[in-house]
PDB file of C-alpha atoms in Angstrom:
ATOM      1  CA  UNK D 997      52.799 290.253 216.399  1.00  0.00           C
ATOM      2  CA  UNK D 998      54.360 293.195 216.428  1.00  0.00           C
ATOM      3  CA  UNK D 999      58.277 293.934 214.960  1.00  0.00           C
ATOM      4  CA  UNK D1000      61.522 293.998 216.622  1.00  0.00           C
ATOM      5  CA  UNK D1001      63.066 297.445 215.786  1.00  0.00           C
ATOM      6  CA  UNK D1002      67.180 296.850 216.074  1.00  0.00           C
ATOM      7  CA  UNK D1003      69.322 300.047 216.107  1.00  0.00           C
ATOM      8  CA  UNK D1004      72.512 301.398 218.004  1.00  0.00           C
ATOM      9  CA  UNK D1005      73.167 303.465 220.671  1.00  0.00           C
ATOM     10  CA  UNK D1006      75.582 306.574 220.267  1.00  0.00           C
ATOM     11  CA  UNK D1007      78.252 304.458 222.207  1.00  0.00           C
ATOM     12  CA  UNK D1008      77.739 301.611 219.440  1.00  0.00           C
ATOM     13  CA  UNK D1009      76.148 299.221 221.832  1.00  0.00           C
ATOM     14  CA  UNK D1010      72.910 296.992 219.833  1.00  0.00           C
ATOM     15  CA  UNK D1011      69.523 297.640 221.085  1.00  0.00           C
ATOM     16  CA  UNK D1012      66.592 296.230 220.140  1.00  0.00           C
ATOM     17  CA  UNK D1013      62.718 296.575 221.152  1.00  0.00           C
ATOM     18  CA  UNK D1014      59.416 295.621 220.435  1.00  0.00           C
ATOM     19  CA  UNK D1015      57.980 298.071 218.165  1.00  0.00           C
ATOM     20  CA  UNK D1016      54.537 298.513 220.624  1.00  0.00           C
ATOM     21  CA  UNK D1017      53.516 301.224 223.582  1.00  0.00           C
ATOM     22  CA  UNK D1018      54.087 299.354 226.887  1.00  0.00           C
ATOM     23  CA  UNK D1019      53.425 302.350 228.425  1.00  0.00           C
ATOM     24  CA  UNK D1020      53.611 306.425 228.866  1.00  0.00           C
ATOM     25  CA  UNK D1021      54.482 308.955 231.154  1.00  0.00           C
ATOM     26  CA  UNK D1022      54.098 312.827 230.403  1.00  0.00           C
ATOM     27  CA  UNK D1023      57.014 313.179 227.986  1.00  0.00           C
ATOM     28  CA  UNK D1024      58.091 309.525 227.072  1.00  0.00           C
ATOM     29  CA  UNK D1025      56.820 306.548 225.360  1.00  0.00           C
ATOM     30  CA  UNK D1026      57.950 303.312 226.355  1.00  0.00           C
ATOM     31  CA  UNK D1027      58.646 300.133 225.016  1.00  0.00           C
ATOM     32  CA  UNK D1028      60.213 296.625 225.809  1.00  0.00           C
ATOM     33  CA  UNK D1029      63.198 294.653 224.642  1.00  0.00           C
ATOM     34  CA  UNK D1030      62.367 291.346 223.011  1.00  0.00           C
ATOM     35  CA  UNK D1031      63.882 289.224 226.163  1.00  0.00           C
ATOM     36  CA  UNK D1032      62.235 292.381 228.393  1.00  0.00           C
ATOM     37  CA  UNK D1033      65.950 292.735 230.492  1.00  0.00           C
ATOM     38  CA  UNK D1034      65.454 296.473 229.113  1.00  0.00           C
ATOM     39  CA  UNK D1035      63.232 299.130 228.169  1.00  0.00           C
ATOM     40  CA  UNK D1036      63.560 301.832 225.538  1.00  0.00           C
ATOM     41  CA  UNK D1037      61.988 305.045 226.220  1.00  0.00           C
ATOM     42  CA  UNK D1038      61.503 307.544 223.670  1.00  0.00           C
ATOM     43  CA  UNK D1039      61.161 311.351 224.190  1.00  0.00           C
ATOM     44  CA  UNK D1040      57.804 312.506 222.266  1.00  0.00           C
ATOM     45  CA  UNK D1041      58.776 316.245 221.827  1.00  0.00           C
ATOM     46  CA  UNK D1042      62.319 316.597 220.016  1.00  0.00           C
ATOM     47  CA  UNK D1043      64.767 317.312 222.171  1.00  0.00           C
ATOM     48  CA  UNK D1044      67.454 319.950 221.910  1.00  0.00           C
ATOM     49  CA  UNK D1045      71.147 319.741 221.958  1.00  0.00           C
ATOM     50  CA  UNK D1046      71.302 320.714 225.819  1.00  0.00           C
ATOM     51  CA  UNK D1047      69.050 317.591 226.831  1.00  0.00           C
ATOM     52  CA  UNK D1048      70.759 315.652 224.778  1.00  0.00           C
ATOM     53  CA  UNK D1049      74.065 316.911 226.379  1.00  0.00           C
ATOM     54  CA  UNK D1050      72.491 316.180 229.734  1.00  0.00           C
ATOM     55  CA  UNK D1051      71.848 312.581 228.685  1.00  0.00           C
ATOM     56  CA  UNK D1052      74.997 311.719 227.323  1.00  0.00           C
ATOM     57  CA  UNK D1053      76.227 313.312 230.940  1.00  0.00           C
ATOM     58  CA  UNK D1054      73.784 311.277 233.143  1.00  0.00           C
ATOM     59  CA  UNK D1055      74.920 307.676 230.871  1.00  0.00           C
ATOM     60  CA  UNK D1056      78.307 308.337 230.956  1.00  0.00           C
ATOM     61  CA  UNK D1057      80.191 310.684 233.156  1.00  0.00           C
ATOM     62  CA  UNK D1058      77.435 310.380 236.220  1.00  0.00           C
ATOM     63  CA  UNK D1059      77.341 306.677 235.941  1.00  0.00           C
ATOM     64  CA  UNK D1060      80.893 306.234 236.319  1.00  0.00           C
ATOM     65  CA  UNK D1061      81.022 308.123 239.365  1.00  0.00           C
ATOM     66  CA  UNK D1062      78.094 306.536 241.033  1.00  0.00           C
ATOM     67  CA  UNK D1063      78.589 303.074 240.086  1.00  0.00           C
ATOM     68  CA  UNK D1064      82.370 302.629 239.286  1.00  0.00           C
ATOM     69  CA  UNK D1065      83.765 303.890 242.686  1.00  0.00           C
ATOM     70  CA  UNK D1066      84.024 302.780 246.201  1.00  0.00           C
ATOM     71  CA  UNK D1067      80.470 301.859 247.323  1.00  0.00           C
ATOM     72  CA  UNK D1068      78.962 301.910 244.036  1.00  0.00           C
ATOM     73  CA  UNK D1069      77.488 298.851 244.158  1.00  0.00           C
ATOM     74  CA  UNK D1070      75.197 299.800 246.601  1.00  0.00           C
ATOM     75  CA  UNK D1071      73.355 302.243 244.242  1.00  0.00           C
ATOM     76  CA  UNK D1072      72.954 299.164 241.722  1.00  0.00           C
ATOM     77  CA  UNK D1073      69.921 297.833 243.796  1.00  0.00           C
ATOM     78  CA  UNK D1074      68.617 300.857 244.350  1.00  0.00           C
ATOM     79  CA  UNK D1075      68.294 302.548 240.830  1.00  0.00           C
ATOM     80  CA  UNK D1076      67.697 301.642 237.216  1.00  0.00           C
ATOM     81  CA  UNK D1077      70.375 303.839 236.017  1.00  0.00           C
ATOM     82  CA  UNK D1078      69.554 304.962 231.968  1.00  0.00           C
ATOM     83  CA  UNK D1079      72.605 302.770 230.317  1.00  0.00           C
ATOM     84  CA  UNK D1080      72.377 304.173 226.721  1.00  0.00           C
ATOM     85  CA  UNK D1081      71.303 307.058 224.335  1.00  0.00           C
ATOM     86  CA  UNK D1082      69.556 306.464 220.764  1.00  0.00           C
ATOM     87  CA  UNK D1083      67.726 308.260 218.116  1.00  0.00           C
ATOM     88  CA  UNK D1084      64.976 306.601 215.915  1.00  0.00           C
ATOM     89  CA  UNK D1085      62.781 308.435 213.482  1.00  0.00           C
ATOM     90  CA  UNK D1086      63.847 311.906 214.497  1.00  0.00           C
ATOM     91  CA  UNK D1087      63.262 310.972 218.296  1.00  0.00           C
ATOM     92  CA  UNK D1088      65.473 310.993 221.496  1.00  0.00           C
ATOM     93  CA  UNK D1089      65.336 308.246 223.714  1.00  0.00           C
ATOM     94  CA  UNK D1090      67.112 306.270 226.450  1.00  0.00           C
ATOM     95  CA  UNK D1091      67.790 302.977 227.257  1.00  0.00           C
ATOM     96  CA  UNK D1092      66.780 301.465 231.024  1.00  0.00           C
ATOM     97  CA  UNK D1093      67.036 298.092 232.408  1.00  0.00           C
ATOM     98  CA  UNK D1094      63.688 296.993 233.534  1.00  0.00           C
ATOM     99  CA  UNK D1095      63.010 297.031 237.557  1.00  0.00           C
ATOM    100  CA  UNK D1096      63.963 293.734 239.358  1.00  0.00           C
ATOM    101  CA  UNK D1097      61.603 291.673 241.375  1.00  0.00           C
ATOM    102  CA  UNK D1098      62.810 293.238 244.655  1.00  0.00           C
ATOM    103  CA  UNK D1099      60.928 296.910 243.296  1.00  0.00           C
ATOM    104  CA  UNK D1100      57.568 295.412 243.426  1.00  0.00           C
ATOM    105  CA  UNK D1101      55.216 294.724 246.314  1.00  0.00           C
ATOM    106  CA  UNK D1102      55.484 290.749 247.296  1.00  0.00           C
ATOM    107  CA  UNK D1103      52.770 290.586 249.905  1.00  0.00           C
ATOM    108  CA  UNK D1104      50.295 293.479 248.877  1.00  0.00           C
ATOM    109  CA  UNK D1105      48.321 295.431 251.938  1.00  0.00           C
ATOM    110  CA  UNK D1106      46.107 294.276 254.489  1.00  0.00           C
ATOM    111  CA  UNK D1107      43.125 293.394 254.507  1.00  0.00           C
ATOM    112  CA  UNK D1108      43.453 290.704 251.429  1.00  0.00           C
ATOM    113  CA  UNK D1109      45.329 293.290 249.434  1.00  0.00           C
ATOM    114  CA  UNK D1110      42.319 296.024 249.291  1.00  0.00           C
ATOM    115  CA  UNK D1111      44.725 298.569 247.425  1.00  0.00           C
ATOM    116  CA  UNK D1112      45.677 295.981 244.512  1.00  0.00           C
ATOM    117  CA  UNK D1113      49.256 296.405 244.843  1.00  0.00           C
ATOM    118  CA  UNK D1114      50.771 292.914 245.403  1.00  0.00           C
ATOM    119  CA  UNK D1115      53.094 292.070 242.383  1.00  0.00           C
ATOM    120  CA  UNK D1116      52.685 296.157 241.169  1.00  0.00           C
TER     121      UNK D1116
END
C-alpha cells in the first residue's frame, strides 16, 4: 500500500494524497487524495517565481471573481477550478477537486459503445 503524504497549502489549508502516479500529462504528475474528493498535481520541471505568481493569481484573486459574484455558481458545474498551491520536495503543484459524475460519458456511443467511452 502505498503512503499518505500530509502537507499544507500556502493558504494553510491540510492536504493530503496518496503518495502513487494516478496519472500524467506533459508537465504534471498527478495523484489522488486518500477519500479521492481531490487531486494533487505536481509540476515536474521547477517552476519560477512568475508561475508561481500566476498560480497564487488563478487560486485566489481569479476564483473570487468567477465564483464569488453574481452568477458564479454557474461556473461551479462547469470547471474544476485549482483550489490550492503547495510545494513538496522542491516541486510546485496544485490542488484540484476531482471531476463529478456529470463530466463523464453515461451512455457511451452507438453501436454498443464501439469507441469505449461510456463511464470515461
Amino acid at each position: 500500500m502505498a503512503n499518505i503524504v500530509k502537507l499544507t497549502t500556502t493558504d494553510g489549508s491540510p492536504v493530503a494524497f496518496v503518495d502513487e502516479i494516478i496519472g500524467a500529462g506533459g508537465m504534471k504528475d498527478v495523484y489522488f487524495s486518500p477519500d479521492r474528493s481531490y487531486v494533487v498535481a505536481f509540476f515536474r520541471d521547477k517552476q519560477d517565481f512568475n508561475a508561481k505568481d500566476r498560480l497564487e493569481n488563478i487560486t485566489t484573486t481569479y476564483k473570487e471573481r468567477i465564483f464569488n459574484r453574481q452568477g458564479g455558481e454557474y461556473w461551479k458545474d462547469l470547471y474544476c477550478w485549482p483550489t490550492g498551491i503547495l510545494e513538496h520536495k522542491g516541486k510546485l503543484g496544485l490542488v484540484c477537486p476531482t471531476y463529478p459524475g456529470h463530466f463523464f460519458f453515461s451512455t457511451g456511443s452507438v453501436n454498443n459503445d464501439f469507441l469505449g467511452i461510456k463511464g470515461k
